[in-house]
Amino acid sequence: MTPEYLHRWIDGTPMDMPLGKAVCVGRNYAEHAREMGSEIPSEPLLFIKPASAFCSLHEAVVLPTGQGQVHHEVEMVVMIGERLRAETDLERIRYAIKAYGIGLDLTLRDVQSVLKEKGQPWERAKAFDGSAPMSGFIDARGVSVRQNLEVSLEINGEQRQHGHTGQMLFPTFDLIARISHVFTLEPGDLIFTGTPAGVGPLHAGDKLTARLGNILQVFSEVR
Ligand code: ZN
């Protein structure tokens, strides 16, 4: 479960982009914040997954064992193509986006509850090896920025998560602007843009279908 196993392509062509960090946003969809009993944030809640968390959603998703429930959080993933530091120009951000994909922000929910209770950082629950399965990517030039992309996850043929990127509390460009004031974004870095409502536990044998609008559909299974 190391980056070598990652299906790294854009529009089906192997990509030559550095492996960076993933900056993730929590509670970016109001209904998901509500289902977690969390407040609607006034600033994005950010955390980071290292490259050691990356793996391919085109291969089986391997769950950690003995640490309680592992929840699925399906999310649109944005790949950065140019350095962004404290950027405020949303047009510049638009052109700095290289590609779009779909991924799972796997979360050890029981571990996270304990960490939250103790006021401790979330990395043990969110940034472990293999916690960021993701698809190959679609070149941003082929994706209309006005498109309100559907983000959805089916498990065993049943729709569990469903939302639209238009529902994001911090929309893509604004979100990236805010992130770039905290973390310089380098080419190859990824943004996990938050999950719509409907998160829940994964089980071995589950068959997954993750979709990003009509541009990406990935079938996977859980091991
Ligand atoms: Zn998430």
Coordinates of C-alpha atoms and ligand atoms in Angstrom, one line a residue:
M1 CA 0.0 0.0 0.0
T2 CA 2.6 2.4 -1.1
P3 CA 2.5 5.1 -3.8
E4 CA 4.0 2.6 -6.3
Y5 CA 0.6 0.9 -6.3
L6 CA -1.3 4.1 -7.2
H7 CA -2.9 4.2 -10.6
R8 CA -1.6 7.6 -11.5
W9 CA -3.0 8.8 -14.7
I10 CA -4.7 11.8 -16.2
D11 CA -7.3 11.0 -19.0
G12 CA -5.8 7.4 -19.0
T13 CA -2.2 8.6 -19.7
P14 CA 0.4 7.9 -17.0
M15 CA 1.1 11.1 -15.3
D16 CA 4.5 12.6 -14.4
M17 CA 3.5 14.6 -11.3
P18 CA 5.4 14.7 -8.0
L19 CA 3.8 12.9 -5.1
G20 CA 2.9 15.5 -2.5
K21 CA 0.5 15.9 0.4
A22 CA -3.2 15.8 0.5
V23 CA -4.9 18.6 2.3
C24 CA -8.4 17.5 3.4
V25 CA -11.4 19.5 4.6
G26 CA -13.8 18.3 7.2
R27 CA -17.5 19.4 7.4
N28 CA -17.7 21.0 4.0
Y29 CA -21.3 19.8 3.4
A30 CA -23.8 21.1 5.9
E31 CA -25.8 17.8 6.1
H32 CA -22.7 15.8 6.9
A33 CA -21.7 18.3 9.6
R34 CA -25.3 17.8 11.0
E35 CA -25.1 13.9 10.9
M36 CA -21.9 14.1 12.9
G37 CA -23.5 16.4 15.4
S38 CA -20.9 19.1 14.5
E39 CA -21.2 22.8 14.1
I40 CA -21.1 24.4 10.7
P41 CA -17.6 25.8 10.5
S42 CA -16.8 29.5 9.8
E43 CA -13.4 28.5 8.5
P44 CA -12.5 25.2 6.8
L45 CA -11.5 22.5 9.2
L46 CA -8.2 21.2 7.6
F47 CA -6.0 18.2 8.1
I48 CA -3.3 16.5 6.0
K49 CA -2.8 13.0 4.7
P50 CA 0.8 12.1 3.7
A51 CA 1.7 10.3 0.5
S52 CA 2.0 7.1 2.5
A53 CA -1.8 7.2 2.8
F54 CA -2.3 7.2 -1.0
C55 CA -3.5 4.0 -2.7
S56 CA -5.6 3.1 -5.7
L57 CA -9.4 2.9 -5.7
H58 CA -9.1 0.8 -8.9
E59 CA -7.8 -2.0 -6.7
A60 CA -9.4 -3.6 -3.6
V61 CA -9.7 -1.3 -0.5
V62 CA -7.9 -3.0 2.4
L63 CA -9.3 -2.1 5.8
P64 CA -7.2 -1.8 8.9
T65 CA -8.2 -4.4 11.5
G66 CA -8.8 -4.3 15.2
Q67 CA -9.4 -0.6 15.5
G68 CA -13.2 -0.4 15.3
Q69 CA -15.3 1.0 12.5
V70 CA -13.8 2.2 9.2
H71 CA -16.1 4.7 7.6
H72 CA -16.3 5.7 4.0
E73 CA -16.3 9.4 3.0
V74 CA -16.5 9.8 -0.7
E75 CA -15.0 13.1 -1.9
M76 CA -14.1 15.0 -5.0
V77 CA -10.3 15.2 -5.2
V78 CA -8.5 18.1 -6.9
M79 CA -4.9 17.9 -8.2
I80 CA -2.9 21.1 -8.1
G81 CA -0.7 21.8 -11.2
E82 CA 1.1 25.0 -10.2
R83 CA 2.4 26.4 -6.9
L84 CA -0.1 28.4 -4.9
R85 CA 1.0 30.4 -1.9
A86 CA -1.4 32.8 -0.2
E87 CA -3.4 33.1 -3.4
T88 CA -6.5 35.3 -3.6
D89 CA -7.1 35.4 -7.3
L90 CA -9.7 32.8 -8.0
E91 CA -9.0 32.9 -11.8
R92 CA -5.4 32.0 -11.1
I93 CA -6.5 29.1 -8.9
R94 CA -8.8 27.9 -11.6
Y95 CA -5.8 27.7 -14.0
A96 CA -3.6 26.1 -11.4
I97 CA -5.9 23.1 -11.1
K98 CA -4.5 20.2 -13.0
A99 CA -7.1 17.5 -12.7
Y100 CA -10.1 16.1 -10.9
G101 CA -10.6 12.7 -9.4
I102 CA -12.7 10.8 -6.8
G103 CA -11.5 9.3 -3.6
L104 CA -12.3 7.9 -0.2
D105 CA -11.2 9.7 3.0
L106 CA -11.2 6.5 5.0
T107 CA -11.8 7.3 8.7
L108 CA -11.3 5.1 11.8
R109 CA -14.5 6.5 13.3
D110 CA -14.2 4.9 16.8
V111 CA -10.5 6.0 17.1
Q112 CA -11.5 9.5 15.9
S113 CA -14.3 9.7 18.6
V114 CA -11.7 9.0 21.3
L115 CA -9.3 11.5 19.8
K116 CA -12.0 14.2 19.7
E117 CA -12.9 13.5 23.3
K118 CA -9.3 13.8 24.4
G119 CA -8.7 16.9 22.2
Q120 CA -6.0 15.1 20.4
P121 CA -5.0 15.4 16.7
W122 CA -6.9 13.2 14.2
E123 CA -4.0 11.7 12.2
R124 CA -4.3 8.3 13.8
A125 CA -7.9 8.1 12.6
K126 CA -7.4 9.8 9.2
A127 CA -3.8 9.7 7.9
F128 CA -2.9 6.0 8.4
D129 CA -1.4 3.9 5.5
G130 CA -3.9 3.3 2.8
S131 CA -6.4 5.8 4.2
A132 CA -6.7 7.7 0.9
P133 CA -7.8 5.4 -2.0
M134 CA -8.3 7.4 -5.1
S135 CA -9.1 7.1 -8.8
G136 CA -7.1 8.2 -11.8
F137 CA -7.7 11.8 -12.8
I138 CA -9.5 13.7 -15.5
D139 CA -7.8 16.7 -17.0
A140 CA -9.3 19.9 -15.6
R141 CA -9.5 21.4 -19.1
G142 CA -12.2 18.9 -19.9
V143 CA -14.3 19.8 -16.8
S144 CA -16.5 22.9 -16.9
V145 CA -16.1 25.0 -13.7
R146 CA -19.7 25.8 -13.7
Q147 CA -20.6 22.1 -13.6
N148 CA -22.3 21.1 -10.4
L149 CA -20.7 17.7 -10.1
E150 CA -22.5 14.8 -8.4
V151 CA -20.4 13.1 -5.7
S152 CA -21.8 9.7 -4.9
L153 CA -21.0 6.3 -3.4
E154 CA -23.0 3.1 -3.9
I155 CA -22.4 0.0 -1.7
N156 CA -23.6 -3.4 -3.0
G157 CA -25.9 -1.6 -5.4
E158 CA -27.4 0.7 -2.9
Q159 CA -26.8 4.5 -2.9
R160 CA -25.3 5.5 0.5
Q161 CA -23.8 8.9 -0.2
H162 CA -25.0 11.5 -2.6
G163 CA -24.3 15.2 -3.0
H164 CA -23.3 17.9 -5.4
T165 CA -20.2 20.0 -5.4
G166 CA -22.5 23.0 -5.5
Q167 CA -23.5 22.2 -1.9
M168 CA -20.0 22.7 -0.6
L169 CA -19.9 25.3 2.2
F170 CA -16.5 26.4 0.9
P171 CA -16.6 26.0 -2.9
T172 CA -13.5 24.6 -4.7
F173 CA -11.7 27.8 -5.7
D174 CA -12.5 29.7 -2.4
L175 CA -11.5 26.6 -0.5
I176 CA -8.1 26.3 -2.3
A177 CA -7.5 30.1 -1.7
R178 CA -8.0 29.6 2.0
I179 CA -5.9 26.5 2.1
S180 CA -3.0 28.3 0.3
H181 CA -2.9 30.8 3.1
V182 CA -2.0 28.0 5.5
F183 CA -0.1 25.5 3.4
T184 CA 1.8 26.3 0.2
L185 CA 0.3 24.0 -2.5
E186 CA 2.9 22.5 -4.8
P187 CA 2.4 20.7 -8.1
G188 CA 1.1 17.2 -7.4
D189 CA -0.6 18.1 -4.1
L190 CA -4.2 17.0 -3.7
I191 CA -7.2 18.5 -2.1
F192 CA -9.9 16.2 -0.6
T193 CA -12.9 18.6 -0.8
G194 CA -15.1 17.1 1.9
T195 CA -17.9 14.5 2.0
P196 CA -21.6 14.7 1.6
A197 CA -24.0 13.1 4.2
G198 CA -24.4 9.3 4.5
V199 CA -21.1 8.2 5.9
G200 CA -21.0 4.7 7.5
P201 CA -18.9 1.6 8.1
L202 CA -17.3 -0.5 5.4
H203 CA -17.3 -4.3 5.6
A204 CA -15.1 -6.9 3.9
G205 CA -16.8 -8.0 0.7
D206 CA -18.6 -4.7 0.0
K207 CA -18.8 -3.8 -3.6
L208 CA -18.3 -0.1 -4.2
T209 CA -19.2 2.3 -7.0
A210 CA -17.8 5.8 -6.6
R211 CA -18.9 8.5 -9.1
L212 CA -17.9 12.1 -9.9
G213 CA -20.6 13.5 -12.2
N214 CA -20.6 11.8 -15.5
I215 CA -16.8 12.2 -15.8
L216 CA -15.6 9.3 -13.5
Q217 CA -17.0 6.0 -12.3
V218 CA -14.9 3.6 -10.4
F219 CA -15.8 0.1 -9.2
S220 CA -13.9 -1.3 -6.3
E221 CA -14.3 -3.8 -3.5
V222 CA -13.4 -4.0 0.2
R223 CA -11.1 -6.6 1.6
Ligands
ZN1 ZN -13.5 13.7 4.7

